[in-house]
Coordinates of C-alpha atoms in Angstrom, one line a residue:
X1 CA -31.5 -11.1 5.6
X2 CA -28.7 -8.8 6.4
X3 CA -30.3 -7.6 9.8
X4 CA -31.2 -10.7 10.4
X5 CA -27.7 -12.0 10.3
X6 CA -26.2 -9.1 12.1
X7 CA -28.3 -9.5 14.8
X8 CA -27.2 -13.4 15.3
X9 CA -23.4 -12.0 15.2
X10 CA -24.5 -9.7 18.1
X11 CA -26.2 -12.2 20.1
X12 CA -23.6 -14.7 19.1
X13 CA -20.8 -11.5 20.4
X14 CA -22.7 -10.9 23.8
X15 CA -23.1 -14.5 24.6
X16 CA -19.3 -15.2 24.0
X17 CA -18.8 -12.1 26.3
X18 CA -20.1 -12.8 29.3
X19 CA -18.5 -16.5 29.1
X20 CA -15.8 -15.2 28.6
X21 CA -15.8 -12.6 31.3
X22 CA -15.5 -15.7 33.5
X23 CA -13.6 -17.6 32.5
X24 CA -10.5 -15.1 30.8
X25 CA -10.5 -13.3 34.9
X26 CA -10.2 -16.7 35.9
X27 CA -7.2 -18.1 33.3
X28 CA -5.7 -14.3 34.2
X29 CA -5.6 -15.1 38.0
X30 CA -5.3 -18.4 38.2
X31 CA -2.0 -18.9 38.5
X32 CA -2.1 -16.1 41.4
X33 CA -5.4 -17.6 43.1
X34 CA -3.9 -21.2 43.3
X35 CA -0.6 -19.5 45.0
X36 CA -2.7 -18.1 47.8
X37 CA -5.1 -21.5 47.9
X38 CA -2.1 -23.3 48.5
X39 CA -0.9 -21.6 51.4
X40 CA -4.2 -21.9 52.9
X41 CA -4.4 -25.5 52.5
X42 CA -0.7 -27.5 52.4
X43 CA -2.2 -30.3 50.4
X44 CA -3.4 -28.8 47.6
X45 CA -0.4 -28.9 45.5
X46 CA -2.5 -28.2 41.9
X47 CA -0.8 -25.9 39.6
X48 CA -2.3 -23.4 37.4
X49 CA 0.1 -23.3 34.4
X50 CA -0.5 -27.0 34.4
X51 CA -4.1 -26.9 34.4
X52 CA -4.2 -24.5 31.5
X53 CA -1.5 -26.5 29.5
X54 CA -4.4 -29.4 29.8
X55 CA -7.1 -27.3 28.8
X56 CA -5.2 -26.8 25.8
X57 CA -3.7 -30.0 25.0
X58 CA -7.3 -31.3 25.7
X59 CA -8.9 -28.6 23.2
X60 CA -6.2 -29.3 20.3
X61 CA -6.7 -32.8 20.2
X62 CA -10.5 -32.4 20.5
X63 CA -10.6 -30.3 17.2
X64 CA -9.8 -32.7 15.3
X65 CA -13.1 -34.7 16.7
X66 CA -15.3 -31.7 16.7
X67 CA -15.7 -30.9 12.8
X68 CA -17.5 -34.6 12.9
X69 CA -19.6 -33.6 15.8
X70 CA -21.0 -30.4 14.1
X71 CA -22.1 -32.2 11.4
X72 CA -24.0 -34.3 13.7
X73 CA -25.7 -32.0 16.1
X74 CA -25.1 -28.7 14.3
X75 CA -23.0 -25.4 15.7
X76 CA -25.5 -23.9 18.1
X77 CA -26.4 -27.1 19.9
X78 CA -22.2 -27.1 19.7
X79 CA -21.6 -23.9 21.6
X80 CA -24.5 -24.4 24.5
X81 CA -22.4 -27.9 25.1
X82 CA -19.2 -26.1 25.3
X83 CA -20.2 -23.2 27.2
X84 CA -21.7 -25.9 29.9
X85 CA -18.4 -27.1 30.4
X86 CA -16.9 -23.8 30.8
X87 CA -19.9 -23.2 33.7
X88 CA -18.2 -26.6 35.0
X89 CA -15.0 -25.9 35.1
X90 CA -15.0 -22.4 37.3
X91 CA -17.5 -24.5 39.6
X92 CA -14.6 -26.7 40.8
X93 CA -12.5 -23.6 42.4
X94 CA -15.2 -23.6 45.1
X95 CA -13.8 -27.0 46.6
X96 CA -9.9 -26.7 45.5
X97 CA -8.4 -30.5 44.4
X98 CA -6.3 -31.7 42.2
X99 CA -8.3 -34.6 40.6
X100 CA -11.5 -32.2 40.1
X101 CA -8.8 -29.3 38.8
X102 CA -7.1 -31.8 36.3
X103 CA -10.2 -33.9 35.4
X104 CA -12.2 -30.4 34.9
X105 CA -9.2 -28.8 32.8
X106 CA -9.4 -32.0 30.3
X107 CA -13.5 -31.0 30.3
X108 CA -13.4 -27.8 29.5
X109 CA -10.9 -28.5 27.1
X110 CA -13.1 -30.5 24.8
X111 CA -15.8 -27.8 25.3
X112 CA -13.3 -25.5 24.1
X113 CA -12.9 -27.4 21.1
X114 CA -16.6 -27.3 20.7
X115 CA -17.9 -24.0 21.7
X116 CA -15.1 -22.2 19.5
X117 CA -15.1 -24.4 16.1
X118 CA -19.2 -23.6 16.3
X119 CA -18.5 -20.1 16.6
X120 CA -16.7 -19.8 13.7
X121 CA -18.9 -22.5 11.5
X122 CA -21.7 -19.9 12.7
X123 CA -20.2 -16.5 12.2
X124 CA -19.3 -18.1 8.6
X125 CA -23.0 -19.1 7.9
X126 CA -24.2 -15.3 9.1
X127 CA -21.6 -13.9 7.0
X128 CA -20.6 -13.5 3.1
X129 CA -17.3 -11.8 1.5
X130 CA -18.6 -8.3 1.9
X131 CA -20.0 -8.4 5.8
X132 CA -17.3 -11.1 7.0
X133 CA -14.6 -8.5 7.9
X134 CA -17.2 -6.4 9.7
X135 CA -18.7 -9.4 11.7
X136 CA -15.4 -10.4 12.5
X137 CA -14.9 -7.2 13.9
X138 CA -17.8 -6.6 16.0
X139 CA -17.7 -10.7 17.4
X140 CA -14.0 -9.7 18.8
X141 CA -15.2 -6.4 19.9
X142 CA -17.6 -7.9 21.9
X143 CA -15.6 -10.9 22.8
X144 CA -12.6 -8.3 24.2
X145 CA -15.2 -6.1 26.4
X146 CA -15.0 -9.8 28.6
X147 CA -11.6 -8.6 30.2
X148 CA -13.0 -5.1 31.5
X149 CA -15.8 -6.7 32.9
X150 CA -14.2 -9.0 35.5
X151 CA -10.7 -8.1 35.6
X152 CA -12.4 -4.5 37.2
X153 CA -13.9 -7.0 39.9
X154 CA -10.4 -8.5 40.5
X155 CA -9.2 -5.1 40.6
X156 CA -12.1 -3.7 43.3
X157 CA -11.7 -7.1 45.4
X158 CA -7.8 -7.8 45.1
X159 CA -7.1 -4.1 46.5
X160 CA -4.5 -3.6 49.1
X161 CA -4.4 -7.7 49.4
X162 CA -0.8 -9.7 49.3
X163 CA -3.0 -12.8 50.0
X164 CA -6.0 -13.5 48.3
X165 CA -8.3 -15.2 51.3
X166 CA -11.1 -17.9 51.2
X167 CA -13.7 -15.1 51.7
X168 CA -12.3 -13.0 48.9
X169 CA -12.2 -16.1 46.5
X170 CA -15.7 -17.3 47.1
X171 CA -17.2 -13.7 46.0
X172 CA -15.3 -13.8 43.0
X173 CA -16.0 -17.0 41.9
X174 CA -20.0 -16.9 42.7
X175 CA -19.8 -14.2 40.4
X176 CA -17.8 -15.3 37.6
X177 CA -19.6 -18.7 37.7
X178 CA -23.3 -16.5 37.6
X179 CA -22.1 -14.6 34.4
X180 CA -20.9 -17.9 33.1
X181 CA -24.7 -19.5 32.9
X182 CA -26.2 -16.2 31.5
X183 CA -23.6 -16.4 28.6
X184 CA -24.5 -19.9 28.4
X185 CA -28.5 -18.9 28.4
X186 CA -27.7 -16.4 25.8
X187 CA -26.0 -19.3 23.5
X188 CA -28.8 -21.5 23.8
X189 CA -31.3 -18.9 22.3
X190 CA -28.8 -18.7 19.6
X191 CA -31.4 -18.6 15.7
X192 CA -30.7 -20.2 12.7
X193 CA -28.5 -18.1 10.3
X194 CA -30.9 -16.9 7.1
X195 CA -29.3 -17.3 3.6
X196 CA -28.6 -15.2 0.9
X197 CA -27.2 -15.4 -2.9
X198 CA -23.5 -15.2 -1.2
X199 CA -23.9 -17.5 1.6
X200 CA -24.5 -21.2 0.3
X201 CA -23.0 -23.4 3.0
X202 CA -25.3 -23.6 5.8
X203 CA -28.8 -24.9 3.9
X204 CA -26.6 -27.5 2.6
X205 CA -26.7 -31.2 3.6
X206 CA -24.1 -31.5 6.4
X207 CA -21.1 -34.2 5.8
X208 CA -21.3 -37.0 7.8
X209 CA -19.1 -37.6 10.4
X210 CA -16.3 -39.6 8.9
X211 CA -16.5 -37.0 5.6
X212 CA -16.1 -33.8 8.2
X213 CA -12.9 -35.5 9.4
X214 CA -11.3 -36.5 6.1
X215 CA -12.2 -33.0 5.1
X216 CA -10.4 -31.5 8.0
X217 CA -7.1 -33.7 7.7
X218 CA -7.2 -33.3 3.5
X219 CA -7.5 -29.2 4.0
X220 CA -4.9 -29.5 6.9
X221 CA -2.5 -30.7 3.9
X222 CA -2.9 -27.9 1.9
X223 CA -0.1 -25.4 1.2
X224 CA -2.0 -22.3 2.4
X225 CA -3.5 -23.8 5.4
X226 CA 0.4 -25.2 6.5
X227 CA 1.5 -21.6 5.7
X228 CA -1.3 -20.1 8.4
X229 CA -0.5 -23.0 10.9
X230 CA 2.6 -21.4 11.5
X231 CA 0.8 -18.0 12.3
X232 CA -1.9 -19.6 14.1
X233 CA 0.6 -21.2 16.2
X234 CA 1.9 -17.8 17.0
X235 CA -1.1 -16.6 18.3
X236 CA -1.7 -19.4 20.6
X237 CA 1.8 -18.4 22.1
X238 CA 0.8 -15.0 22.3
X239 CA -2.4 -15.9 23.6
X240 CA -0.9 -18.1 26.7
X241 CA 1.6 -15.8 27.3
X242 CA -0.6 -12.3 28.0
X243 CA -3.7 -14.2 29.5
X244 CA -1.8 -17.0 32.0
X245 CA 2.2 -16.0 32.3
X246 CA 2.4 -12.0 32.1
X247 CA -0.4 -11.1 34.3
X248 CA 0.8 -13.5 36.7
X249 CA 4.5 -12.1 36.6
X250 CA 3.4 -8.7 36.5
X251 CA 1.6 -9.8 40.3
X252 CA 4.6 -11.8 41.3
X253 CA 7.0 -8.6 41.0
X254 CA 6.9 -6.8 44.5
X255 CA 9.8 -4.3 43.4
X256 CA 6.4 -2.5 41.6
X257 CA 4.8 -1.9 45.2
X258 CA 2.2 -2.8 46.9
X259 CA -0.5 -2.5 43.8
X260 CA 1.4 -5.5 42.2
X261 CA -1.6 -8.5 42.8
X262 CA -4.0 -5.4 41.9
X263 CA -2.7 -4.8 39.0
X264 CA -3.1 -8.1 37.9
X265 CA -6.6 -7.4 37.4
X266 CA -5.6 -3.8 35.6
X267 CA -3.3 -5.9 33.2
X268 CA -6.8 -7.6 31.8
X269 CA -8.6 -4.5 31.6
X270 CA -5.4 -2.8 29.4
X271 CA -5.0 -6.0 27.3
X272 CA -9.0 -5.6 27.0
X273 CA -8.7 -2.2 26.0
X274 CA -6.5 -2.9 23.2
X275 CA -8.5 -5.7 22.2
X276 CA -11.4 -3.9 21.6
X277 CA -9.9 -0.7 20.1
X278 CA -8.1 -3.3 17.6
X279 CA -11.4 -4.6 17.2
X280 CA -13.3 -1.8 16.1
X281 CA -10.5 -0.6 13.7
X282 CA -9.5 -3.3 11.9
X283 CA -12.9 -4.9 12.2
X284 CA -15.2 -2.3 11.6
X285 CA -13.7 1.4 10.4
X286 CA -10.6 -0.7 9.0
X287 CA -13.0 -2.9 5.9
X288 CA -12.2 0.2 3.4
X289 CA -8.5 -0.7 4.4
X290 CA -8.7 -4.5 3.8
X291 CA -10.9 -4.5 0.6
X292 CA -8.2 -2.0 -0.7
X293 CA -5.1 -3.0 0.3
X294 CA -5.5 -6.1 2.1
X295 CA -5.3 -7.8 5.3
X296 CA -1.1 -8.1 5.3
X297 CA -1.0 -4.1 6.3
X298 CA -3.0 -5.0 9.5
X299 CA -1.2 -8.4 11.0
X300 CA 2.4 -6.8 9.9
X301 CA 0.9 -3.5 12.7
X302 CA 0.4 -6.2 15.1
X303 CA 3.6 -8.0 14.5
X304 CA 5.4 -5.0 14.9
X305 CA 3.7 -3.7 17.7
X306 CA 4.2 -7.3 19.8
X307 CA 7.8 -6.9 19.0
X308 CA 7.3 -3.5 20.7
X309 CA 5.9 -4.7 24.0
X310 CA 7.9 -7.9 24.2
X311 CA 10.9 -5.0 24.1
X312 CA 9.5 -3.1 27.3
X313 CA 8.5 -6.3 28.9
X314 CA 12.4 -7.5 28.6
X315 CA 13.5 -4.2 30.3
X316 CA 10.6 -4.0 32.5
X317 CA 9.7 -7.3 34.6
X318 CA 12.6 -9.7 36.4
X319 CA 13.6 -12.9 34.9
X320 CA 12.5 -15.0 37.3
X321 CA 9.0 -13.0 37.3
X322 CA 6.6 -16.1 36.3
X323 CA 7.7 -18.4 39.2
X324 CA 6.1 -16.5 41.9
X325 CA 7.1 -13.7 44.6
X326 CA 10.3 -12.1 43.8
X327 CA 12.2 -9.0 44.8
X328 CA 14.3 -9.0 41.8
X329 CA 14.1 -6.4 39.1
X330 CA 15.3 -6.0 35.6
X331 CA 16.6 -3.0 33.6
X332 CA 14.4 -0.6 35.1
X333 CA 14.5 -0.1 38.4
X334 CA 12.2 0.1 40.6
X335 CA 10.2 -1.7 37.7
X336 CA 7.2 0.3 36.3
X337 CA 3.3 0.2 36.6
X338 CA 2.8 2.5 33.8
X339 CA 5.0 0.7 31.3
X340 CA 3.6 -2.7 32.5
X341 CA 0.1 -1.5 31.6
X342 CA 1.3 0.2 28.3
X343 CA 2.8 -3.3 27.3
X344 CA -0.9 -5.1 28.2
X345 CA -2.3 -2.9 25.8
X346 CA -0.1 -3.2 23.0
X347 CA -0.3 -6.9 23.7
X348 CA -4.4 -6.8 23.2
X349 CA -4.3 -4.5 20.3
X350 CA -1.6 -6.5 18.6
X351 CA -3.6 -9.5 19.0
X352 CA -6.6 -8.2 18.0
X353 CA -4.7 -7.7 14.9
X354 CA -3.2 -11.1 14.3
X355 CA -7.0 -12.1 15.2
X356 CA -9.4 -10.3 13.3
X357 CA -7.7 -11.1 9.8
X358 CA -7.4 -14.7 10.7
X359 CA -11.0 -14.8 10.9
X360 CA -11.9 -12.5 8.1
X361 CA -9.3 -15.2 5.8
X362 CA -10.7 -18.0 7.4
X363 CA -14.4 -17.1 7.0
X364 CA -13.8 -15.6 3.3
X365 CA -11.1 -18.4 2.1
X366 CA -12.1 -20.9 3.3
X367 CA -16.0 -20.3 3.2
X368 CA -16.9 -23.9 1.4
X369 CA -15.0 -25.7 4.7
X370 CA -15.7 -23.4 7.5
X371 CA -15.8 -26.0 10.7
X372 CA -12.7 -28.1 9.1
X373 CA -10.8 -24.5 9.1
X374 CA -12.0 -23.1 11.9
X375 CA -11.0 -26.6 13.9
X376 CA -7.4 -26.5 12.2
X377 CA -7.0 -22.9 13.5
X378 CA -7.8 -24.0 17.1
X379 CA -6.0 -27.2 17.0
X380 CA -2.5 -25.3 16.4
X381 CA -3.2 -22.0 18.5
X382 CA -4.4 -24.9 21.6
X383 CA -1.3 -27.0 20.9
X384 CA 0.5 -24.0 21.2
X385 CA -0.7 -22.5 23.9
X386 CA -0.8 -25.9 25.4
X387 CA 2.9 -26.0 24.9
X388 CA 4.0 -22.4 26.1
X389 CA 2.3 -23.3 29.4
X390 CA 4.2 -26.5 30.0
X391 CA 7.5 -24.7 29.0
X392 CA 6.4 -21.3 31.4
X393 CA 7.2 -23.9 34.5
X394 CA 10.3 -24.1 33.5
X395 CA 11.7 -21.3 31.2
X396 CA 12.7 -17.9 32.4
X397 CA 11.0 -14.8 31.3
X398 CA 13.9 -14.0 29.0
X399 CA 13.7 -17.2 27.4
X400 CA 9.6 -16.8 26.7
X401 CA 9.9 -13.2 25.1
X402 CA 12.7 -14.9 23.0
X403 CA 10.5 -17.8 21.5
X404 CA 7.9 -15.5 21.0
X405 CA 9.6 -12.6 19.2
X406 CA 11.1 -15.5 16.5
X407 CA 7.4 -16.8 16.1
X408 CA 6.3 -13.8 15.6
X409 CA 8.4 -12.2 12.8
X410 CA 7.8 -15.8 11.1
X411 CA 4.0 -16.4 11.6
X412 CA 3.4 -12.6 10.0
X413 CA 5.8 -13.7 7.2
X414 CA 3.8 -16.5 6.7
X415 CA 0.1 -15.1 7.2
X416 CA 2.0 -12.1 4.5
X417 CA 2.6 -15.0 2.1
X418 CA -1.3 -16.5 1.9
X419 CA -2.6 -13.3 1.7
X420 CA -0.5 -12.6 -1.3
X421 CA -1.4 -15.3 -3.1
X422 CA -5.3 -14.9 -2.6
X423 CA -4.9 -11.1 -4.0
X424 CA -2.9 -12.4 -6.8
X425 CA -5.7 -15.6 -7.7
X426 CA -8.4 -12.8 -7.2
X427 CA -7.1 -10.5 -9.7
X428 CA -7.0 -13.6 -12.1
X429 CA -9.8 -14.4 -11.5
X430 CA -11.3 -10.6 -12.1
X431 CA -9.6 -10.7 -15.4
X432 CA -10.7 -13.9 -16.4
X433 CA -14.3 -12.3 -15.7
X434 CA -13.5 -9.7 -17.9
X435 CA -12.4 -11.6 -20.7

């Protein structure tokens, strides 16, 4: 039962990889790809920090909807639907518009909603207290390895380039949108999770619809899921932040030379780095450290180390950075390469921090209610993210790192605070056993 399991997280991991290969290249150069398609055609006047604030808005409205939907159709069908969309969605760049962009963002957004409320209803079902930090791990492991992937491709095909050209665009979009349906192939073949002793929830009859949501707004009350909100919503900032607005402003920069609009594409393989190295420490070789002491020691790592990068980005990248081309620079002059890739990879190790113990504590919490969780979680990380891309049109860098280092120090407070009190109800609960 245990290999079987482990070998639908690994499928589940691979499939979510090569989506998301696509489609985290494409949110990374968006911004920058929609610059140059602009100045190719005068007309198009679509914006990508808009179009990802839809996809988000879109997503966090949709969770609430999707709970009922999984009950219905199940969290496989889920995901194949979702991952569609997403196969959609990176179709559209090959004729640029502004109704297709828009209508496509609000798409994908509810395929969002979809694909990543089933992933976690299905990592839950393939998964029980003692594997679900491990399976965690390994499904972000494999999720992270997305931004090598691709981002190398932007690297390879962005080189010595100031203006990405229709030629250019075309080859990385035919790709992307290939790897897109494979991952979407893989999801499809997806098997049902086998149970065990430990793992009760998926052979049971489904709510219906209408329960699912009551569920989902009655759990949403709760004082430990309120307390997470507030972390979850800092990792939807985070999230917008180092995969839309900081690759982006690292590429607007000229001051770093002519390798800035390369190394937008070396930003995603850094923040991929870290992701993956976050994964398979605190995921995998880091389950002695969690049983023992925890998951608090790991998010208060990433909290600190966030802090860290949002420090060298301050001093690193102009203020005006996410509006577009600028010659300006900040505290270090000429700005640095090095220090702009050390910050990507604190940024993906940090978040791999903040989101491998969300999932461990939403998969092992809240095992009895895993799509109403899971669907909360993504409903305040989108609206989030949704909001920090509607707010990087307008505010400064300065003013983004500023939001973000409050959020943080308060959303690992908060995560801190739940994870205290499920130690202290298990250790009543151990002595009650006793007794």
């Amino acid at each position: 039962m245990v290999e079987h399991n482990f070998v639908n997280v690994f499928m589940l991991g691979f499939g979510f990889m090569l989506i998301f290969t696509s489609f985290q290249t494409l949110g990374n150069i968006e911004q920058t790809i929609i610059d140059s398609i602009k100045k190719d055609e005068p007309s198009f006047t679509g914006d990508g920090y808009t179009s990802l604030a839809i996809i988000y808005a879109a997503l966090s409205l949709s969770n609430w909807v999707t709970p009922s939907v999984l009950s219905a159709i199940g969290p496989r069908l889920a995901m194949t639907i979702g991952a569609v969309t997403y196969c959609l969605f990176m179709a559209c760049f090959f004729v640029p518009h502004v109704a297709l962009l828009y209508l496509f963002s609000v798409v994908l957004g509810a395929g969002a909603a979809l694909i990543w409320t089933g992933q976690g209803t299905y990592l839950s079902q393939c998964s029980n207290n003692e594997t679900i930090s491990r399976n965690s791990g390994v499904f972000w492991a494999m999720l992270q390895m997305s931004m090598f992937f691709g981002n190398l491709l932007v690297f390879f095909t962005f080189q010595g380039k100031t203006h990405i050209d229709v030629e250019t665009r075309t080859i990385v979009f035919s790709v992307l949108v290939a790897v897109g349906i494979l991952g979407t192939i893989m999801l499809s073949c997806l098997r049902r999770p086998v149970a065990d002793q430990d793992v009760s929830t998926e052979l049971t009859a489904p709510a219906t619809p209408k329960q699912a949501f009551v569920d989902a707004i009655q759990l949403f009350k709760t004082k430990r899921m309120i307390l997470l909100s507030i972390t979850f919503v800092y990792t939807g900032l985070s999230l917008s932040f180092f995969s839309g607005v900081y690759g982006s402003s690292v590429g607007f920069t000229t001051a770093i030379g002519t390798s800035a609009k390369q190394l937008v594409g070396l930003n995603g393989v850094f923040i991929g780095i870290g992701e993956v190295v976050g994964g398979v420490a605190f995921g995998l070789l880091g389950t002695r450290i969690t049983t023992r002491y925890g998951r608090d020691p790991v998010v208060i790592v990433g909290g600190v180390l966030h802090l860290v990068s949002y420090f060298l980005v301050f001093i690193n990248l102009p203020n005006v950075a996410p509006f577009g081309n600028t010659d300006e620079v900040s505290y270090i002059n000429p700005p640095s390469a090095i220090v702009a890739m050390l910050c990507s990879l604190l940024l993906g190790f940090g978040d791999a921090c903040f989101n491998t113990q969300c999932y461990s504590m939403l998969g092992g919490v809240f095992k009895n209610q895993p799509a109403e969780a899971f669907a909360i979680f993504k409903f305040t990380q989108s609206i989030a993210a949704a909001a920090s891309f509607v707010y990087s049109s307008h505010f400064g860098l300065h003013v983004q790192l500023l939001i973000l280092v409050i959020l943080a120090i308060i959303g690992t407070t908060t995560f801190c605070l739940v994870e205290f009190s499920v130690k202290k109800e298990r250790v009543e609960v151990e002595k009650k056993y006793e007794e």
